[in-house]
Amino acid sequence: MKTAIITGASTGIGKAVANKLAKNGYRVLLVARSSNKLDQIVRDIKSKGGEAEYYTVDLTDELNIKGFLNEVIDNCKAGNYSGIDAILNIAGIWHDDKEVFAGKDFETFGEKVITDTYSVGFTAPSLIIHGLLPYMNKGSHIINLSGTFENGGKGWIPYYASKKALEDLTYGLADELKDQKIYVNGISPSDTATEEYTKWFPEYAKDAVSPEKIAELFLDILRSSKSGTIQVIKKYDYNDKDIEYLKMAIEMSHQSYDEGAFPAGAVIVKDGKVISKTTSTSFPKINFHPESKSIDIAINELNEQLTDCMLYASMEPCLMCLSRAYWAGIRKIVFAVKKENVPHSICYESNLNHYDLLEKFNEKIELVNIEELQEYAIVEVKAWLEKNS
């Protein structure tokens, strides 16, 4: 069983990541200050068949961190953990019980706020990684949580500086550890609808990124061999037009189901104009995947590369369609149903991770999942699978 250490695991993103990883077969070692919250999370995970333990650690206290590291190392030496497979540094300080540490001139911050913010956001991750590197398995991962800081660092410089330092640590470690096959990446989310964010900014919470979405990205990275990247998650990966066109692709998937084929559909759009929309057909017909069919139709229609086009697909594209989209010039794909929610042996030709392929491309191709439309798109997929299994 793989073992993952998660700091900041008592609430928010850390809690969501702990639940996601436990659900996917990891033993999760939860790290935070609140033993009551950690204990409840461990109980919840175990009640669902997962494996979890917790360590109560004050990440502002280097002696406390040292004690935690000694316990983990002793467990590794005793064979209780077969090494460490992931270190996920999620903890950070941007508020206390009374205020948010933002909208302030640097000179007005208390010295303890500054030092504690640096300790939790940068020093603790550095010490944890440093102490546990000898016990990390080949193919293991380090993922550090940063932030997008879309308006810059003004007003919350301690938090900003701690996260930017953590990003530099990420890049440096990725380069240093590549020959050891230890993969180091960062995740940089926009405003996230955690309990604390909702408490302090209730008026913005409904538009913020869900912790569960960020947890999914953690899992995606853990399943890949990418290294040296900072993955950005913005509040608005998509707009109302994206929803409109994706619904059109889903309607095509419903039409496909009515025609007796697998329920998948695709739409290609350029400058607000629909260039092609297609359904699936039955194998072995050529281009039986709707994404590939739409690409061919759009190229014939425009008589040029699809450089300024976007592909909308009811399901996450397979590796073949993803490659075809890339070589056709498409750089953004919006989809509804995630690959992990359907059996790849039936619906996909491979269980290889898409991110491994994306890393091979010279240019970035953006995959955007509109989670709110997944249930709308997956109903007939499930019905088709039940009928044809």
GROMACS .gro file of C-alpha atoms in nm:
model
  389
    1MET     CA    1   0.000   0.000   0.000
    2LYS     CA    2   0.131   0.344  -0.092
    3THR     CA    3   0.178   0.593   0.189
    4ALA     CA    4   0.112   0.967   0.156
    5ILE     CA    5   0.187   1.242   0.408
    6ILE     CA    6  -0.057   1.534   0.394
    7THR     CA    7  -0.002   1.855   0.591
    8GLY     CA    8  -0.292   2.087   0.663
    9ALA     CA    9  -0.514   1.780   0.656
   10SER     CA   10  -0.771   1.881   0.918
   11THR     CA   11  -0.978   2.110   0.693
   12GLY     CA   12  -1.030   2.237   0.341
   13ILE     CA   13  -0.801   2.123   0.062
   14GLY     CA   14  -0.597   1.894   0.287
   15LYS     CA   15  -0.907   1.714   0.411
   16ALA     CA   16  -1.041   1.675   0.055
   17VAL     CA   17  -0.707   1.536  -0.064
   18ALA     CA   18  -0.694   1.293   0.230
   19ASN     CA   19  -1.039   1.155   0.145
   20LYS     CA   20  -0.960   1.134  -0.226
   21LEU     CA   21  -0.634   0.946  -0.176
   22ALA     CA   22  -0.777   0.712   0.087
   23LYS     CA   23  -1.059   0.627  -0.152
   24ASN     CA   24  -0.798   0.542  -0.415
   25GLY     CA   25  -0.592   0.302  -0.210
   26TYR     CA   26  -0.342   0.520  -0.024
   27ARG     CA   27  -0.259   0.499   0.343
   28VAL     CA   28  -0.283   0.867   0.440
   29LEU     CA   29  -0.080   1.015   0.724
   30LEU     CA   30  -0.260   1.332   0.827
   31VAL     CA   31  -0.068   1.624   0.977
   32ALA     CA   32  -0.222   1.928   1.151
   33ARG     CA   33  -0.258   2.092   1.493
   34SER     CA   34  -0.618   1.991   1.571
   35SER     CA   35  -0.622   1.636   1.702
   36ASN     CA   36  -1.002   1.638   1.736
   37LYS     CA   37  -1.055   1.718   1.367
   38LEU     CA   38  -0.786   1.474   1.257
   39ASP     CA   39  -0.932   1.196   1.471
   40GLN     CA   40  -1.275   1.243   1.314
   41ILE     CA   41  -1.133   1.236   0.960
   42VAL     CA   42  -0.940   0.917   1.038
   43ARG     CA   43  -1.258   0.758   1.178
   44ASP     CA   44  -1.453   0.856   0.865
   45ILE     CA   45  -1.187   0.716   0.633
   46LYS     CA   46  -1.162   0.389   0.824
   47SER     CA   47  -1.540   0.351   0.829
   48LYS     CA   48  -1.526   0.345   0.449
   49GLY     CA   49  -1.251   0.083   0.439
   50GLY     CA   50  -0.958   0.321   0.401
   51GLU     CA   51  -0.629   0.338   0.589
   52ALA     CA   52  -0.544   0.654   0.783
   53GLU     CA   53  -0.336   0.773   1.076
   54TYR     CA   54  -0.275   1.118   1.215
   55TYR     CA   55   0.009   1.313   1.370
   56THR     CA   56  -0.061   1.624   1.576
   57VAL     CA   57   0.214   1.865   1.472
   58ASP     CA   58   0.269   2.239   1.516
   59LEU     CA   59   0.446   2.332   1.193
   60THR     CA   60   0.573   2.658   1.343
   61ASP     CA   61   0.781   2.458   1.593
   62GLU     CA   62   1.098   2.298   1.453
   63LEU     CA   63   1.134   2.065   1.752
   64ASN     CA   64   0.776   1.948   1.699
   65ILE     CA   65   0.853   1.884   1.333
   66LYS     CA   66   1.166   1.692   1.428
   67GLY     CA   67   0.964   1.471   1.662
   68PHE     CA   68   0.713   1.400   1.387
   69LEU     CA   69   0.990   1.308   1.143
   70ASN     CA   70   1.148   1.073   1.396
   71GLU     CA   71   0.816   0.893   1.442
   72VAL     CA   72   0.766   0.849   1.068
   73ILE     CA   73   1.125   0.732   1.021
   74ASP     CA   74   1.089   0.481   1.305
   75ASN     CA   75   0.774   0.344   1.138
   76CYS     CA   76   0.961   0.311   0.808
   77LYS     CA   77   1.251   0.131   0.975
   78ALA     CA   78   1.012  -0.100   1.160
   79GLY     CA   79   0.838  -0.193   0.834
   80ASN     CA   80   0.507  -0.036   0.933
   81TYR     CA   81   0.537   0.185   0.624
   82SER     CA   82   0.709   0.047   0.315
   83GLY     CA   83   0.869   0.382   0.250
   84ILE     CA   84   0.701   0.713   0.163
   85ASP     CA   85   0.528   0.751  -0.173
   86ALA     CA   86   0.401   1.108  -0.150
   87ILE     CA   87   0.464   1.423   0.052
   88LEU     CA   88   0.186   1.675  -0.002
   89ASN     CA   89   0.262   2.014   0.154
   90ILE     CA   90  -0.077   2.184   0.177
   91ALA     CA   91  -0.064   2.373   0.507
   92GLY     CA   92  -0.043   2.752   0.500
   93ILE     CA   93  -0.128   3.055   0.713
   94TRP     CA   94  -0.343   3.338   0.575
   95HIS     CA   95  -0.571   3.405   0.876
   96ASP     CA   96  -0.621   3.340   1.243
   97ASP     CA   97  -0.940   3.324   1.450
   98LYS     CA   98  -0.981   3.702   1.445
   99GLU     CA   99  -0.867   3.832   1.107
  100VAL     CA  100  -0.750   3.763   0.755
  101PHE     CA  101  -0.387   3.853   0.694
  102ALA     CA  102  -0.462   4.050   0.379
  103GLY     CA  103  -0.524   4.408   0.274
  104LYS     CA  104  -0.243   4.528   0.502
  105ASP     CA  105   0.083   4.709   0.447
  106PHE     CA  106   0.381   4.490   0.520
  107GLU     CA  107   0.502   4.710   0.804
  108THR     CA  108   0.174   4.655   0.995
  109PHE     CA  109   0.209   4.277   1.017
  110GLY     CA  110   0.313   4.141   1.355
  111GLU     CA  111   0.653   3.974   1.365
  112LYS     CA  112   0.502   3.645   1.484
  113VAL     CA  113   0.254   3.643   1.196
  114ILE     CA  114   0.543   3.689   0.952
  115THR     CA  115   0.764   3.420   1.104
  116ASP     CA  116   0.478   3.173   1.154
  117THR     CA  117   0.362   3.222   0.795
  118TYR     CA  118   0.713   3.156   0.665
  119SER     CA  119   0.754   2.859   0.897
  120VAL     CA  120   0.434   2.682   0.793
  121GLY     CA  121   0.447   2.782   0.427
  122PHE     CA  122   0.813   2.723   0.351
  123THR     CA  123   1.038   2.611   0.638
  124ALA     CA  124   0.821   2.317   0.745
  125PRO     CA  125   0.785   2.176   0.391
  126SER     CA  126   1.161   2.211   0.346
  127LEU     CA  127   1.237   2.026   0.670
  128ILE     CA  128   0.983   1.751   0.606
  129ILE     CA  129   1.117   1.683   0.258
  130HIS     CA  130   1.477   1.704   0.380
  131GLY     CA  131   1.414   1.461   0.665
  132LEU     CA  132   1.219   1.204   0.464
  133LEU     CA  133   1.401   1.202   0.129
  134PRO     CA  134   1.609   0.896   0.226
  135TYR     CA  135   1.284   0.706   0.285
  136MET     CA  136   1.102   0.806  -0.035
  137ASN     CA  137   1.046   0.528  -0.283
  138LYS     CA  138   1.145   0.538  -0.647
  139GLY     CA  139   0.855   0.686  -0.842
  140SER     CA  140   0.731   0.883  -0.543
  141HIS     CA  141   0.592   1.236  -0.552
  142ILE     CA  142   0.625   1.569  -0.376
  143ILE     CA  143   0.343   1.816  -0.441
  144ASN     CA  144   0.351   2.165  -0.294
  145LEU     CA  145   0.043   2.388  -0.275
  146SER     CA  146   0.091   2.749  -0.385
  147GLY     CA  147  -0.163   3.007  -0.503
  148THR     CA  148  -0.240   3.207  -0.818
  149PHE     CA  149  -0.216   3.557  -0.665
  150GLU     CA  150  -0.399   3.704  -0.963
  151ASN     CA  151  -0.370   4.055  -0.815
  152GLY     CA  152  -0.011   4.017  -0.702
  153GLY     CA  153   0.131   4.007  -0.351
  154LYS     CA  154   0.037   4.353  -0.227
  155GLY     CA  155  -0.161   4.337   0.097
  156TRP     CA  156  -0.058   3.987   0.201
  157ILE     CA  157   0.316   3.978   0.143
  158PRO     CA  158   0.405   3.717   0.410
  159TYR     CA  159   0.171   3.456   0.260
  160TYR     CA  160   0.266   3.555  -0.095
  161ALA     CA  161   0.639   3.533  -0.019
  162SER     CA  162   0.604   3.195   0.154
  163LYS     CA  163   0.424   3.046  -0.146
  164LYS     CA  164   0.660   3.193  -0.404
  165ALA     CA  165   0.954   3.051  -0.210
  166LEU     CA  166   0.777   2.714  -0.209
  167GLU     CA  167   0.742   2.733  -0.588
  168ASP     CA  168   1.116   2.795  -0.623
  169LEU     CA  169   1.182   2.497  -0.396
  170THR     CA  170   0.956   2.291  -0.622
  171TYR     CA  171   1.151   2.378  -0.936
  172GLY     CA  172   1.487   2.324  -0.769
  173LEU     CA  173   1.396   1.987  -0.620
  174ALA     CA  174   1.244   1.867  -0.946
  175ASP     CA  175   1.576   1.925  -1.119
  176GLU     CA  176   1.781   1.773  -0.838
  177LEU     CA  177   1.567   1.462  -0.788
  178LYS     CA  178   1.489   1.371  -1.148
  179ASP     CA  179   1.760   1.103  -1.165
  180GLN     CA  180   1.616   0.944  -0.849
  181LYS     CA  181   1.273   0.924  -1.015
  182ILE     CA  182   1.114   1.140  -0.747
  183TYR     CA  183   0.865   1.371  -0.913
  184VAL     CA  184   0.816   1.722  -0.776
  185ASN     CA  185   0.530   1.949  -0.878
  186GLY     CA  186   0.316   2.231  -0.748
  187ILE     CA  187  -0.051   2.316  -0.761
  188SER     CA  188  -0.153   2.681  -0.773
  189PRO     CA  189  -0.528   2.721  -0.716
  190SER     CA  190  -0.732   3.037  -0.730
  191ASP     CA  191  -0.975   3.118  -0.447
  192THR     CA  192  -1.098   2.789  -0.301
  193ALA     CA  193  -1.432   2.733  -0.129
  194THR     CA  194  -1.290   2.590   0.194
  195GLU     CA  195  -1.463   2.629   0.529
  196GLU     CA  196  -1.238   2.921   0.621
  197TYR     CA  197  -1.271   3.096   0.285
  198THR     CA  198  -1.649   3.066   0.308
  199LYS     CA  199  -1.637   3.207   0.660
  200TRP     CA  200  -1.433   3.513   0.566
  201PHE     CA  201  -1.558   3.569   0.209
  202PRO     CA  202  -1.914   3.429   0.191
  203GLU     CA  203  -2.006   3.658  -0.097
  204TYR     CA  204  -1.740   3.501  -0.322
  205ALA     CA  205  -1.757   3.139  -0.209
  206LYS     CA  206  -2.011   3.024  -0.468
  207ASP     CA  207  -1.773   3.120  -0.750
  208ALA     CA  208  -1.462   2.972  -0.591
  209VAL     CA  209  -1.293   2.644  -0.685
  210SER     CA  210  -1.414   2.341  -0.488
  211PRO     CA  211  -1.157   2.161  -0.269
  212GLU     CA  212  -1.266   1.836  -0.434
  213LYS     CA  213  -1.161   1.967  -0.776
  214ILE     CA  214  -0.816   2.044  -0.641
  215ALA     CA  215  -0.803   1.700  -0.478
  216GLU     CA  216  -0.870   1.545  -0.819
  217LEU     CA  217  -0.571   1.730  -0.962
  218PHE     CA  218  -0.351   1.599  -0.679
  219LEU     CA  219  -0.457   1.246  -0.770
  220ASP     CA  220  -0.400   1.307  -1.143
  221ILE     CA  221  -0.045   1.425  -1.076
  222LEU     CA  222   0.024   1.128  -0.848
  223ARG     CA  223  -0.077   0.899  -1.133
  224SER     CA  224   0.162   1.066  -1.377
  225SER     CA  225   0.539   1.097  -1.416
  226LYS     CA  226   0.541   1.470  -1.474
  227SER     CA  227   0.787   1.679  -1.276
  228GLY     CA  228   0.892   2.043  -1.248
  229THR     CA  229   0.548   2.192  -1.317
  230ILE     CA  230   0.316   2.428  -1.134
  231GLN     CA  231  -0.042   2.338  -1.225
  232VAL     CA  232  -0.277   2.637  -1.214
  233ILE     CA  233  -0.648   2.603  -1.130
  234LYS     CA  234  -0.844   2.921  -1.192
  235LYS     CA  235  -1.190   3.011  -1.067
  236TYR     CA  236  -1.315   3.037  -1.421
  237ASP     CA  237  -1.175   2.769  -1.649
  238TYR     CA  238  -1.489   2.812  -1.855
  239ASN     CA  239  -1.775   3.054  -1.925
  240ASP     CA  240  -2.143   3.040  -2.019
  241LYS     CA  241  -2.061   2.983  -2.386
  242ASP     CA  242  -1.848   2.682  -2.293
  243ILE     CA  243  -2.144   2.539  -2.103
  244GLU     CA  244  -2.373   2.603  -2.400
  245TYR     CA  245  -2.144   2.426  -2.648
  246LEU     CA  246  -2.072   2.137  -2.413
  247LYS     CA  247  -2.446   2.085  -2.365
  248MET     CA  248  -2.469   2.067  -2.744
  249ALA     CA  249  -2.202   1.792  -2.745
  250ILE     CA  250  -2.394   1.606  -2.475
  251GLU     CA  251  -2.714   1.631  -2.683
  252MET     CA  252  -2.519   1.471  -2.967
  253SER     CA  253  -2.423   1.188  -2.729
  254HIS     CA  254  -2.792   1.137  -2.647
  255GLN     CA  255  -2.866   1.123  -3.019
  256SER     CA  256  -2.587   0.867  -3.058
  257TYR     CA  257  -2.746   0.649  -2.789
  258ASP     CA  258  -3.085   0.673  -2.961
  259GLU     CA  259  -2.916   0.554  -3.281
  260GLY     CA  260  -2.782   0.245  -3.102
  261ALA     CA  261  -2.420   0.359  -3.081
  262PHE     CA  262  -2.209   0.444  -2.780
  263PRO     CA  263  -2.337   0.770  -2.620
  264ALA     CA  264  -2.062   1.015  -2.707
  265GLY     CA  265  -2.077   1.345  -2.892
  266ALA     CA  266  -1.845   1.625  -2.998
  267VAL     CA  267  -1.865   1.982  -3.122
  268ILE     CA  268  -1.594   2.204  -3.270
  269VAL     CA  269  -1.633   2.582  -3.250
  270LYS     CA  270  -1.436   2.869  -3.402
  271ASP     CA  271  -1.501   3.236  -3.322
  272GLY     CA  272  -1.844   3.155  -3.180
  273LYS     CA  273  -1.951   2.952  -3.483
  274VAL     CA  274  -2.017   2.578  -3.473
  275ILE     CA  275  -1.801   2.418  -3.742
  276SER     CA  276  -1.892   2.055  -3.681
  277LYS     CA  277  -2.099   1.843  -3.447
  278THR     CA  278  -2.096   1.465  -3.449
  279THR     CA  279  -2.219   1.149  -3.281
  280SER     CA  280  -2.041   0.822  -3.218
  281THR     CA  281  -2.072   0.527  -3.457
  282SER     CA  282  -2.009   0.157  -3.410
  283PHE     CA  283  -1.661   0.008  -3.451
  284PRO     CA  284  -1.503  -0.079  -3.696
  285LYS     CA  285  -1.630   0.220  -3.892
  286ILE     CA  286  -1.357   0.475  -3.960
  287ASN     CA  287  -1.355   0.762  -3.710
  288PHE     CA  288  -1.613   0.596  -3.489
  289HIS     CA  289  -1.509   0.834  -3.211
  290PRO     CA  290  -1.703   1.161  -3.243
  291GLU     CA  291  -1.401   1.379  -3.160
  292SER     CA  292  -1.206   1.239  -3.454
  293LYS     CA  293  -1.508   1.270  -3.682
  294SER     CA  294  -1.555   1.634  -3.580
  295ILE     CA  295  -1.188   1.710  -3.640
  296ASP     CA  296  -1.200   1.569  -3.995
  297ILE     CA  297  -1.522   1.753  -4.078
  298ALA     CA  298  -1.388   2.082  -3.940
  299ILE     CA  299  -1.060   2.056  -4.132
  300ASN     CA  300  -1.250   1.986  -4.455
  301GLU     CA  301  -1.487   2.273  -4.383
  302LEU     CA  302  -1.218   2.530  -4.304
  303ASN     CA  303  -0.946   2.385  -4.527
  304GLU     CA  304  -0.686   2.474  -4.264
  305GLN     CA  305  -0.546   2.375  -3.926
  306LEU     CA  306  -0.786   2.414  -3.632
  307THR     CA  307  -0.553   2.651  -3.447
  308ASP     CA  308  -0.825   2.889  -3.328
  309CYS     CA  309  -1.085   2.618  -3.263
  310MET     CA  310  -1.209   2.458  -2.943
  311LEU     CA  311  -1.328   2.101  -2.905
  312TYR     CA  312  -1.625   2.018  -2.681
  313ALA     CA  313  -1.670   1.650  -2.595
  314SER     CA  314  -1.931   1.475  -2.382
  315MET     CA  315  -1.654   1.252  -2.241
  316GLU     CA  316  -1.286   1.301  -2.170
  317PRO     CA  317  -1.116   1.221  -2.502
  318CYS     CA  318  -0.919   0.900  -2.541
  319LEU     CA  319  -0.545   0.912  -2.617
  320MET     CA  320  -0.609   0.874  -2.991
  321CYS     CA  321  -0.852   1.166  -3.007
  322LEU     CA  322  -0.636   1.377  -2.779
  323SER     CA  323  -0.339   1.324  -3.013
  324ARG     CA  324  -0.547   1.397  -3.322
  325ALA     CA  325  -0.677   1.716  -3.166
  326TYR     CA  326  -0.323   1.827  -3.085
  327TRP     CA  327  -0.189   1.764  -3.436
  328ALA     CA  328  -0.494   1.939  -3.583
  329GLY     CA  329  -0.396   2.253  -3.388
  330ILE     CA  330  -0.660   2.247  -3.111
  331ARG     CA  331  -0.523   2.372  -2.781
  332LYS     CA  332  -0.829   2.361  -2.556
  333ILE     CA  333  -1.072   2.074  -2.498
  334VAL     CA  334  -1.379   2.105  -2.276
  335PHE     CA  335  -1.549   1.786  -2.157
  336ALA     CA  336  -1.807   1.659  -1.908
  337VAL     CA  337  -1.744   1.297  -1.803
  338LYS     CA  338  -1.405   1.221  -1.650
  339LYS     CA  339  -1.230   0.909  -1.769
  340GLU     CA  340  -1.194   0.776  -1.415
  341ASN     CA  341  -1.573   0.750  -1.381
  342VAL     CA  342  -1.613   0.489  -1.654
  343PRO     CA  343  -1.440   0.150  -1.702
  344HIS     CA  344  -1.144   0.216  -1.932
  345SER     CA  345  -1.145  -0.143  -2.052
  346ILE     CA  346  -1.479  -0.083  -2.222
  347CYS     CA  347  -1.476   0.286  -2.307
  348TYR     CA  348  -1.106   0.358  -2.351
  349GLU     CA  349  -0.831   0.178  -2.536
  350SER     CA  350  -0.581   0.234  -2.255
  351ASN     CA  351  -0.562   0.318  -1.887
  352LEU     CA  352  -0.255   0.535  -1.946
  353ASN     CA  353  -0.275   0.878  -1.787
  354HIS     CA  354  -0.348   1.164  -2.025
  355TYR     CA  355  -0.098   1.387  -1.843
  356ASP     CA  356   0.186   1.156  -1.943
  357LEU     CA  357   0.097   1.215  -2.308
  358LEU     CA  358   0.046   1.589  -2.262
  359GLU     CA  359   0.401   1.615  -2.130
  360LYS     CA  360   0.533   1.486  -2.462
  361PHE     CA  361   0.370   1.766  -2.660
  362ASN     CA  362   0.581   2.071  -2.748
  363GLU     CA  363   0.288   2.305  -2.689
  364LYS     CA  364   0.038   2.307  -2.405
  365ILE     CA  365  -0.310   2.168  -2.461
  366GLU     CA  366  -0.564   2.259  -2.193
  367LEU     CA  367  -0.817   2.005  -2.068
  368VAL     CA  368  -1.114   2.163  -1.892
  369ASN     CA  369  -1.368   1.953  -1.705
  370ILE     CA  370  -1.711   2.108  -1.643
  371GLU     CA  371  -1.804   1.890  -1.350
  372GLU     CA  372  -2.154   2.029  -1.314
  373LEU     CA  373  -2.255   1.868  -1.646
  374GLN     CA  374  -2.111   1.525  -1.571
  375GLU     CA  375  -2.434   1.374  -1.435
  376TYR     CA  376  -2.626   1.505  -1.736
  377ALA     CA  377  -2.377   1.336  -1.969
  378ILE     CA  378  -2.313   1.010  -1.786
  379VAL     CA  379  -2.671   0.883  -1.747
  380GLU     CA  380  -2.688   0.719  -2.088
  381VAL     CA  381  -2.324   0.606  -2.068
  382LYS     CA  382  -2.420   0.401  -1.762
  383ALA     CA  383  -2.731   0.272  -1.937
  384TRP     CA  384  -2.529   0.169  -2.243
  385LEU     CA  385  -2.267  -0.005  -2.029
  386GLU     CA  386  -2.535  -0.196  -1.839
  387LYS     CA  387  -2.697  -0.304  -2.162
  388ASN     CA  388  -2.372  -0.407  -2.331
  389SER     CA  389  -2.169  -0.551  -2.044
   0.00000   0.00000   0.00000
